[in-house]
XYZ file of C-alpha atoms in Angstrom:
514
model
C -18.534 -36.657 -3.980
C -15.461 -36.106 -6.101
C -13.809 -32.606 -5.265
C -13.874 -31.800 -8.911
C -17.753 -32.104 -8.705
C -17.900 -30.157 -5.193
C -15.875 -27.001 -7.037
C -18.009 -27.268 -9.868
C -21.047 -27.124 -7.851
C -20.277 -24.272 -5.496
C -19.085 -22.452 -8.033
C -21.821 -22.437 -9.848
C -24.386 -22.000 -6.905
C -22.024 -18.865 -5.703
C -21.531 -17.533 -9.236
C -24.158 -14.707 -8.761
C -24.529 -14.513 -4.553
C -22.985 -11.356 -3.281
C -23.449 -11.792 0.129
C -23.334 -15.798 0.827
C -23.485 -17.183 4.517
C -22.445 -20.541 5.772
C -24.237 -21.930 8.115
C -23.381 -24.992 10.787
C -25.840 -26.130 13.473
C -27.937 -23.095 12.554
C -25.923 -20.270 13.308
C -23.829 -17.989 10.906
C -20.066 -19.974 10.560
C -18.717 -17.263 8.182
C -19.830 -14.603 5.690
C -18.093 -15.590 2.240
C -17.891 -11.725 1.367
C -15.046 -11.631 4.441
C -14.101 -15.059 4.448
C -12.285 -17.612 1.788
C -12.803 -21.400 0.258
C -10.566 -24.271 -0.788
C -12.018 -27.649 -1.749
C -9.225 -30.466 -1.759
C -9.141 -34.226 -2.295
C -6.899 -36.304 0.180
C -6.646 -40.153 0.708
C -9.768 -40.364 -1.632
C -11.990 -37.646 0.981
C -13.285 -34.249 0.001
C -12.216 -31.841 2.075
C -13.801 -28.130 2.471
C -11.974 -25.509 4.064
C -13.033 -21.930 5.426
C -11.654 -19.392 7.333
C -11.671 -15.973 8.404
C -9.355 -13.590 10.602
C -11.886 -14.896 13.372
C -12.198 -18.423 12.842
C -10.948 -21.724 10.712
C -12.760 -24.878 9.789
C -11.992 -28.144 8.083
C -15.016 -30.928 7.095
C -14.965 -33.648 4.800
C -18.453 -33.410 2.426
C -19.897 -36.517 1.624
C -22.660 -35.387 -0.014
C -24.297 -31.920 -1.546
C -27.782 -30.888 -2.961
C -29.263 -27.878 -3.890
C -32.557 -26.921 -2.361
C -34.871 -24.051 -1.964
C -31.888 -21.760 -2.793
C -29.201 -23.235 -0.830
C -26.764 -25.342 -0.977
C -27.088 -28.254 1.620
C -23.852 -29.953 2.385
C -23.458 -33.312 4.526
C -20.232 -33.127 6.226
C -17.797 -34.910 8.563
C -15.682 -33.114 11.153
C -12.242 -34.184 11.062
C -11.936 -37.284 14.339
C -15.095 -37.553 14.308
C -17.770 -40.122 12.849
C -21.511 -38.747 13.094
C -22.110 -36.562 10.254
C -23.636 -32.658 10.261
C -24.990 -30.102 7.800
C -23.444 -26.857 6.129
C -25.634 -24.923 4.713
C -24.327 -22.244 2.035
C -26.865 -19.664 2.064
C -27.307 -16.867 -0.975
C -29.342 -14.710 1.223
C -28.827 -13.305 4.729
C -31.907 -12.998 6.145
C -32.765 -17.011 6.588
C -36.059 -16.116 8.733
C -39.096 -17.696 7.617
C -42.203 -15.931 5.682
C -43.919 -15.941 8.753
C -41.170 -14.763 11.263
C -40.701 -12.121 8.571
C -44.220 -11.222 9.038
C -44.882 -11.037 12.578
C -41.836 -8.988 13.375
C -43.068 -6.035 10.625
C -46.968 -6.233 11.904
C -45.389 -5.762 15.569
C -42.927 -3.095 14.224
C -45.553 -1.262 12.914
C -47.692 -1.274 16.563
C -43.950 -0.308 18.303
C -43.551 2.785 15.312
C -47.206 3.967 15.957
C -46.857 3.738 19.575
C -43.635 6.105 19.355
C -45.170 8.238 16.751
C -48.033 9.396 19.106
C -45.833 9.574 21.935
C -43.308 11.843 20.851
C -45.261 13.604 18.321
C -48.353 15.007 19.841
C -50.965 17.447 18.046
C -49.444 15.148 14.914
C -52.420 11.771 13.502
C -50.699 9.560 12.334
C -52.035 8.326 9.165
C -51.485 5.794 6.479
C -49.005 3.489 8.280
C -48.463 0.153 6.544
C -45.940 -2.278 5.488
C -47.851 -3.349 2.615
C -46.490 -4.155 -0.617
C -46.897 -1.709 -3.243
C -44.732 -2.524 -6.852
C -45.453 0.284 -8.844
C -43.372 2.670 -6.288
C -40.956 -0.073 -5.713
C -41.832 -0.482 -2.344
C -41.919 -4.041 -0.247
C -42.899 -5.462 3.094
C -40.009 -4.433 4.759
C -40.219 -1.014 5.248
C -43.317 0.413 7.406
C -44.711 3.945 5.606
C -47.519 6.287 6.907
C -47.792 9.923 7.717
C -47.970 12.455 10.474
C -50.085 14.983 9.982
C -50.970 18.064 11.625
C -53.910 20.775 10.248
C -52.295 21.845 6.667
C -48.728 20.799 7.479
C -47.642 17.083 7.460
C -44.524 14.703 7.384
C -43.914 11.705 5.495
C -42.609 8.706 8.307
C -40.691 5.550 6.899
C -39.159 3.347 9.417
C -37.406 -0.410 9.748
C -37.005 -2.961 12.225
C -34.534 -4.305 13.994
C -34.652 -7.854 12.702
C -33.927 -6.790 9.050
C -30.555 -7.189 7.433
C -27.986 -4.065 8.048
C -28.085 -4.131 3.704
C -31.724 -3.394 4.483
C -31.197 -0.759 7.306
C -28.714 1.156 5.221
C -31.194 1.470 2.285
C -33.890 3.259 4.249
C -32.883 7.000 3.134
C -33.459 5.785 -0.661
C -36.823 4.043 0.306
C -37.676 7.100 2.607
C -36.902 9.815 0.158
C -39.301 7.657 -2.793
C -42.046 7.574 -0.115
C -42.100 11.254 0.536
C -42.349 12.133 -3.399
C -45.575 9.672 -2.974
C -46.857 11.822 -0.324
C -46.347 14.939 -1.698
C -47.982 13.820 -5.213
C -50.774 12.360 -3.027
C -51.164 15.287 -1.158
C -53.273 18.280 -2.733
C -55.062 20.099 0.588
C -51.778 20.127 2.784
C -48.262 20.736 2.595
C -45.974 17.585 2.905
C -42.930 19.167 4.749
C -40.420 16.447 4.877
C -39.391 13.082 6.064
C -39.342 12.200 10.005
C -37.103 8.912 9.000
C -36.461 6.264 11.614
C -33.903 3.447 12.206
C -32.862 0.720 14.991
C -30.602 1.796 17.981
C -26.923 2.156 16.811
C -27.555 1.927 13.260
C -27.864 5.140 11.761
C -24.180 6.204 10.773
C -24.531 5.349 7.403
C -27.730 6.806 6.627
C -26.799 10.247 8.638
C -23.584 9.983 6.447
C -25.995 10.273 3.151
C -29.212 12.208 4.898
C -26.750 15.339 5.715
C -26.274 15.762 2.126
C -29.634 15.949 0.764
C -30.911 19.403 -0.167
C -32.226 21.394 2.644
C -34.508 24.090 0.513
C -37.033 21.645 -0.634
C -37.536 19.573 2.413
C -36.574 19.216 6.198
C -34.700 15.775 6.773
C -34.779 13.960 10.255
C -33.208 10.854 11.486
C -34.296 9.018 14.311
C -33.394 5.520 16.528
C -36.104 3.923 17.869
C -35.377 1.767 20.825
C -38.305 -0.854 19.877
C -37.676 -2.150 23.378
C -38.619 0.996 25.177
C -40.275 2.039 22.643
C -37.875 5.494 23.001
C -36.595 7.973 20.290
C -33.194 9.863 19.601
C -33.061 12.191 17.350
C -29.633 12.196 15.276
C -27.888 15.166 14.305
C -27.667 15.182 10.786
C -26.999 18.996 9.806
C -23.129 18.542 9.660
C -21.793 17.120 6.446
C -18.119 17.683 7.794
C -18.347 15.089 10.445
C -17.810 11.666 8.543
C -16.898 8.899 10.192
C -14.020 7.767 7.561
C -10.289 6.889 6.953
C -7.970 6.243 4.496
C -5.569 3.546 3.220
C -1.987 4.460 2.629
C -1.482 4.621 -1.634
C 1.098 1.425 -1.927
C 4.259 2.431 -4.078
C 3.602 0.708 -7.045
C 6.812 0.680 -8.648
C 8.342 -1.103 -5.543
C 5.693 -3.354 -6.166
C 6.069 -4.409 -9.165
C 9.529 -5.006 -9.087
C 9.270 -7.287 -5.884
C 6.438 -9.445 -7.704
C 8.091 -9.344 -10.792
C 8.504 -13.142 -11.057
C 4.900 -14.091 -9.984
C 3.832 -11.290 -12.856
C 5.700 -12.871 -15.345
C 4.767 -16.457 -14.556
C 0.862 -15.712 -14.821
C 1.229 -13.310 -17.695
C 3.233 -16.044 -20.025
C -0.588 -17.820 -19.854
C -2.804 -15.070 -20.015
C -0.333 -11.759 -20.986
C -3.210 -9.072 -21.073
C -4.403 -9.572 -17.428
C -5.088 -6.493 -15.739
C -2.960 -6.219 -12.476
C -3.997 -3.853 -9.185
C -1.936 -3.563 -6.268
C -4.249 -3.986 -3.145
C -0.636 -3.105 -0.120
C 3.044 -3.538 -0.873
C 2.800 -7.056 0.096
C 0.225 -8.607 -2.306
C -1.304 -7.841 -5.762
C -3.934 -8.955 -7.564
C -4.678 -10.299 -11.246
C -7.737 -9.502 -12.779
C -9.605 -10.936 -16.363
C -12.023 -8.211 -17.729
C -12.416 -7.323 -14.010
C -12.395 -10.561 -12.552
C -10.099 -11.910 -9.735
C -8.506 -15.225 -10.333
C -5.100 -15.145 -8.376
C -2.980 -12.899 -5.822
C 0.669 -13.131 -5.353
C 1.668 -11.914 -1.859
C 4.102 -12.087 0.745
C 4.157 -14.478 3.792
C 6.401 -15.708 6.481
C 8.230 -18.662 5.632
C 7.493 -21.932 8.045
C 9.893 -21.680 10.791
C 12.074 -18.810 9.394
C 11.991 -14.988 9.983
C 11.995 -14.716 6.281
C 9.383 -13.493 4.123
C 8.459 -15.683 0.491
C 6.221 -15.240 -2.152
C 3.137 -17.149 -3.286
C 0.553 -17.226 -5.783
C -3.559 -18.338 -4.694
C -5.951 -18.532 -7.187
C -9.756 -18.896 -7.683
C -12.763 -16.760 -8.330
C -15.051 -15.658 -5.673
C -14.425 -16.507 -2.316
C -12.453 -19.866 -3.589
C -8.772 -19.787 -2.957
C -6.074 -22.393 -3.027
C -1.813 -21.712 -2.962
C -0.398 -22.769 -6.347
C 1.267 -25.826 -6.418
C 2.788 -28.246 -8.805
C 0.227 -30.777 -7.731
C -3.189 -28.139 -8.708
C -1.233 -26.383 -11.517
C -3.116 -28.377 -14.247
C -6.274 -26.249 -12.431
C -4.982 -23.238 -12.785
C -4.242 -23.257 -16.152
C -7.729 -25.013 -16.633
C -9.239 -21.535 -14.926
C -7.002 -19.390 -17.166
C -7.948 -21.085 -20.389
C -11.879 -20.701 -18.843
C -11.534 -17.516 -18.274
C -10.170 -16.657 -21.777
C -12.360 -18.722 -23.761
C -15.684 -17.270 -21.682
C -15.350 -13.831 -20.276
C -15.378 -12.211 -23.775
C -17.815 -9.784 -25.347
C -19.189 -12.684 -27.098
C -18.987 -15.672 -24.770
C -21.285 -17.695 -23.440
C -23.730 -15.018 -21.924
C -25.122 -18.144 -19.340
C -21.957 -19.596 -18.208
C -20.960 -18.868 -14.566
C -17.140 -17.007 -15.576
C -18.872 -14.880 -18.121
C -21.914 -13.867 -15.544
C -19.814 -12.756 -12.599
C -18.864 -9.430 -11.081
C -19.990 -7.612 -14.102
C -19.677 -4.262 -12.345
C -15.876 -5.118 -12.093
C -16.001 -6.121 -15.756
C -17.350 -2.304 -16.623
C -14.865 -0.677 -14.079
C -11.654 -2.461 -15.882
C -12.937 -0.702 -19.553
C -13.426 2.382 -17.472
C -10.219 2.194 -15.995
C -8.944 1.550 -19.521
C -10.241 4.265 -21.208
C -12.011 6.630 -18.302
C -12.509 9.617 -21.244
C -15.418 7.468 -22.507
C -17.353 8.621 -19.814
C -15.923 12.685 -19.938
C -13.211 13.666 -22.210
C -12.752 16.050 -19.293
C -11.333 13.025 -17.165
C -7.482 12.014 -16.709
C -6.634 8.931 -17.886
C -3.709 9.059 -15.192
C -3.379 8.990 -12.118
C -6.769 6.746 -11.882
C -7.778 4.588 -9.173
C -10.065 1.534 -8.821
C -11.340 0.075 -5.785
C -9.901 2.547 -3.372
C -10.735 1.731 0.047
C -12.812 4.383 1.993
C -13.797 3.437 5.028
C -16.482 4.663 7.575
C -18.067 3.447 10.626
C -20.679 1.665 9.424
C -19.188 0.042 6.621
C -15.943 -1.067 4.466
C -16.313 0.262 0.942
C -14.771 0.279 -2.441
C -14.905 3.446 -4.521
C -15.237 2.513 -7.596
C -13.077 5.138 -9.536
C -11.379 7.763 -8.511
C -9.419 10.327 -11.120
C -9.177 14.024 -11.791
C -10.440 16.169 -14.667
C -7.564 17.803 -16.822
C -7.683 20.904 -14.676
C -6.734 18.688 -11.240
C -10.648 18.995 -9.740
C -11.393 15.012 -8.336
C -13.948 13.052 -9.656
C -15.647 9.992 -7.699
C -17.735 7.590 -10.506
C -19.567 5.009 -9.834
C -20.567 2.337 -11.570
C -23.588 -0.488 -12.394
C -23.510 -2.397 -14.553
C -27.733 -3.501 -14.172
C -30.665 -1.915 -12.950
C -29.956 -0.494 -9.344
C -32.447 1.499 -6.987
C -29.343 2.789 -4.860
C -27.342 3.666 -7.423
C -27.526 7.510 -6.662
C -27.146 7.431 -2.991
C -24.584 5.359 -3.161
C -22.700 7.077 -5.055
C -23.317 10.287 -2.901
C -21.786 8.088 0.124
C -18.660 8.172 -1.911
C -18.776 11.740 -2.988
C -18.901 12.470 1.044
C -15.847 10.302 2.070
C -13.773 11.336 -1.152
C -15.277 15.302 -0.350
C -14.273 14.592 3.287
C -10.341 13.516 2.684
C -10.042 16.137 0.167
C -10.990 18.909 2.310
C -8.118 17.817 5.008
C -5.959 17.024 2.439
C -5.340 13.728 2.817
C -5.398 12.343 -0.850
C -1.525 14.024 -1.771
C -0.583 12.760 2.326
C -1.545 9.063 1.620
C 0.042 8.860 -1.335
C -2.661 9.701 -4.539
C -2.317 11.563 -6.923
C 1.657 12.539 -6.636
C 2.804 15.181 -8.399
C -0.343 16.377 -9.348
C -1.751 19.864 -7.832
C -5.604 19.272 -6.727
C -7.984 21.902 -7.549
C -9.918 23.115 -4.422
C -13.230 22.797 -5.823
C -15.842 19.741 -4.651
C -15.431 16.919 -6.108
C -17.562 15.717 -9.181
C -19.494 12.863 -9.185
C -20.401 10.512 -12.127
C -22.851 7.884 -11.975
C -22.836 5.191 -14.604
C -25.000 2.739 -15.888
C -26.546 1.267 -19.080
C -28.967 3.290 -20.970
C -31.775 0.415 -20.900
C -30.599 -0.411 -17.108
C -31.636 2.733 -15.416
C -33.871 2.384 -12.820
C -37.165 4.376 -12.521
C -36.814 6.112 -9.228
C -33.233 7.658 -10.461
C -34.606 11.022 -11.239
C -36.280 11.371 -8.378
C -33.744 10.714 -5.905
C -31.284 12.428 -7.861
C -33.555 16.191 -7.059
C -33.196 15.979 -3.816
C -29.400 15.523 -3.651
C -27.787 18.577 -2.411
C -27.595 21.706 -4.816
C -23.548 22.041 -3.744
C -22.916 18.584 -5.080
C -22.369 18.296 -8.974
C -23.379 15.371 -10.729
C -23.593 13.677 -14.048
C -26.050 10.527 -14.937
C -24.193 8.666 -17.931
C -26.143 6.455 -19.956
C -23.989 4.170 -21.503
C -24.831 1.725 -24.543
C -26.334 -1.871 -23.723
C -23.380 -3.412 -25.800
C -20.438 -1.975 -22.999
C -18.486 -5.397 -23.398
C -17.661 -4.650 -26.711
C -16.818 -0.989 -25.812
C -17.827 1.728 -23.473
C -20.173 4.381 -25.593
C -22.302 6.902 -23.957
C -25.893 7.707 -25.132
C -27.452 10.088 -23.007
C -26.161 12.470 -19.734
C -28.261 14.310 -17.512
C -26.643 16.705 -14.991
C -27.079 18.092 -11.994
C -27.951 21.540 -13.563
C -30.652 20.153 -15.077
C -32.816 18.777 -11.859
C -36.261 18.558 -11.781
C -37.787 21.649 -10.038
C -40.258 21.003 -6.770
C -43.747 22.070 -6.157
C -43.208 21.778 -2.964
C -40.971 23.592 -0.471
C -40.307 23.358 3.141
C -42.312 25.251 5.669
């Protein structure tokens, strides 16, 4: 295999995996959402390389097939003669049907076990794992009910064997399954969610839980120690208390003067890139919201001197630019221009990528498509926010004309966790605010931030919405205010809005808690 062939065919299988794994000898070698690729041909060999800041590996591929949604790779390590296997995964969880289905049946006993343990007076009712499509529910999550004369609680709960993606998603899954209940329930009075979780995974989901709204139902978070088959209960009553920190706001003009060569070398190919700084020491080049190449700064071989280079690729791909892979680049660069286009080739791989990123660069362009309200500078995109549990990207981040912030997130297809998502944002970009930080790290200078909470805009095509949004959106805290833009199908050709609901506007509950 021919490394042309090998790039063609990763890049293709990767083209729409978010969260791809390599595996080697059966265990997880790197995640390519942390980690980077270069494929390079020397002395007639194909040679694959990964790393991450834990690890580095070099094989030679000798062969590659794609099978039951993975990409199989024979390889070589380098010295030695007896080949292995890479496998490039799409999906994280690589357990089989079966394994999938023992661990949820014995979940279930572990949950109902716990349930009348710690819950006594309470039945508990209902409890299942089954799949049921028209509430958008699946196998993974195990659903029933405790109930107790005319008073009752919805229960949702997940294993420890599931993905973290999975574990983090239980709030949006718990909160659909106790608007089932309460529909369901006409004799009794469905008070709220009892919500459960594995040991030491709950920050995220207290993060989001403590700002649901309190009047219309009584939210509690538990970790159940399948083991012991123990509970603790997790304080979730304190929105303040975010696990969260900034990044320092790089000076961009410094920035742009240091990389000014790099900048004008890519943009003499392709002169209406979009350019972001990520630190002072590297910057990124973007086509309709697209990566393809960082300049940055490294330490020259043997020297105490710093030097500039340029990588390219899309996804987790890179290679340095070189005179020797500089007819690739500019084979990208012409790809990239004659494909990502509101009219290109809706199938081909460039076009298909990252199309949230392709939304958030017209955004950025133009944010007062969404609210005339909204600055069109300062704005931020991809600010980093991170929290305990995990390292997120706020989409974007600007201020209305009279200084108040605004957090909006974006999708760009149909997403169930659109709205809590974008509530985990509102909390780390309410949290910062509150302390001040934003004008300390370096956003928003010169600018005087109103006190008010932030605002929060959720985004996403008009024919793209998915079902469950208005229901997750009433239970989402009274204090917070939010927007749903619709936006028209056609946003590659121009972001137009055709419907917003707000947060004013909420659906009113039969039921309230006891």
């Amino acid at each position: 295999m021919n490394p042309e062939a090998l790039t063609r065919t990763v890049q293709d299988f990767l083209s729409e995996a978010s969260g791809a794994i390599v595996l080697e000898d059966g265990a997880v070698a790197f995640d390519l959402g942390r980690s980077k690729y270069s494929i390079s041909g020397e002395y007639n060999k194909c040679l694959l390389h990964l790393w991450s800041s834990e690890r580095n590996s070099v094989r030679r591929v000798i062969d590659a097939e794609i099978k039951n949604g993975s990409l199989r790779l024979v390889v070589q390590r380098l010295g030695q003669s007896r080949p292995g296997k890479l496998e490039i995964c799409r999906e994280r969880d690589r357990r089989t049907p079966t394994a999938r289905k023992i661990a949820r049946t014995s979940y279930e006993q572990k949950l109902r076990r716990a349930l009348d343990r710690h819950f006594r007076g309470f039945t508990v009712t209902r409890l299942t794992s089954g799949i049921d499509l028209e509430n958008s529910f699946g196998p993974i999550y195990a659903r029933g009910m405790l109930r107790r004369g005319q008073s009752a609680f919805a229960v949702l709960g997940v294993n420890a064997s599931e993905t973290q993606s999975s574990i983090d998603a239980t709030l949006t899954f718990g909160i659909l399954w106790l608007d089932v209940c309460r529909r369901a329930a006409s004799k009794f009075l469905v008070e709220g969610l009892h919500l459960f979780v594995p040991q030491g995974c709950s920050a995220l989901v207290r993060e989001r839980m403590a700002n649901l709204n309190r009047q219309v139902a009584k939210w509690d978070l538990y970790e159940l120690d399948e083991r012991h088959d123990s509970l603790l209960q997790i304080d979730c009553s304190d929105r303040g208390n975010i696990a969260t920190r900034l990044l320092q706001a790089p000076n961009e003009t410094a920035a742009l003067e240091r990389f000014a060569e790099s900048i004008a070398r890519i943009r003499s190919i392709l002169p209406n890139c979009e350019i972001a700084l990520l630190s002072g020491a590297e910057l990124t080049f973007r086509w309709r919201g697209l990566e393809f190449a960082r300049a940055r700064l490294g330490a020259e071989p043997g020297t105490f001197r710093s030097v500039q280079e340029i990588v390219f690729g899309v996804g987790a791909e890179e290679r340095v630019l070189q005179d020797s892979n500089w007819p690739a680049f500019l084979q990208l660069l012409t790809a990239l221009r004659d494909t990502r286009h509101p009219y290109g080739p809706r199938q081909h791989p460039l076009f298909r990528m990252q199309p949230e990123r392709w939304l958030e660069s017209l955004v950025v362009a133009d944010v007062s498509a969404i609210d005339e309200r909204l600055q069109a500078q300062p704005i931020y995109s991809q600010v980093p926010a991170f929290s305990a549990a995990d390292r997120a990207m706020i989409d974007v981040l600007t201020t209305t004309r009279d200084g108040r912030l605004a957090v909006v997130e974006l999708k760009a297809d149909e997403d169930i966790h659109l709205p809590l998502q974008g509530l985990d944002y509102w909390s780390r970009v309410e949290w910062h605010h509150t302390r001040s930080e934003f004008p300390r790290f370096g956003y928003f200078e010169g600018c005087e931030l109103s006190t008010e909470k932030p605002l929060l805009y959720l985004v996403a095509p008009a024919l793209r919405v998915h079902p469950a949004t208005d229901v997750l959106l009433s239970y989402i805290s009274p204090e917070i205010q939010w927007e749903f833009v619709g936006i028209d199908e056609r946003w590659r050709e121009g972001v137009k809005v055709v419907f917003r609901k707000h947060s004013g506007k909420r659906a009113q509950h039969k039921e309230t808690a006891a």
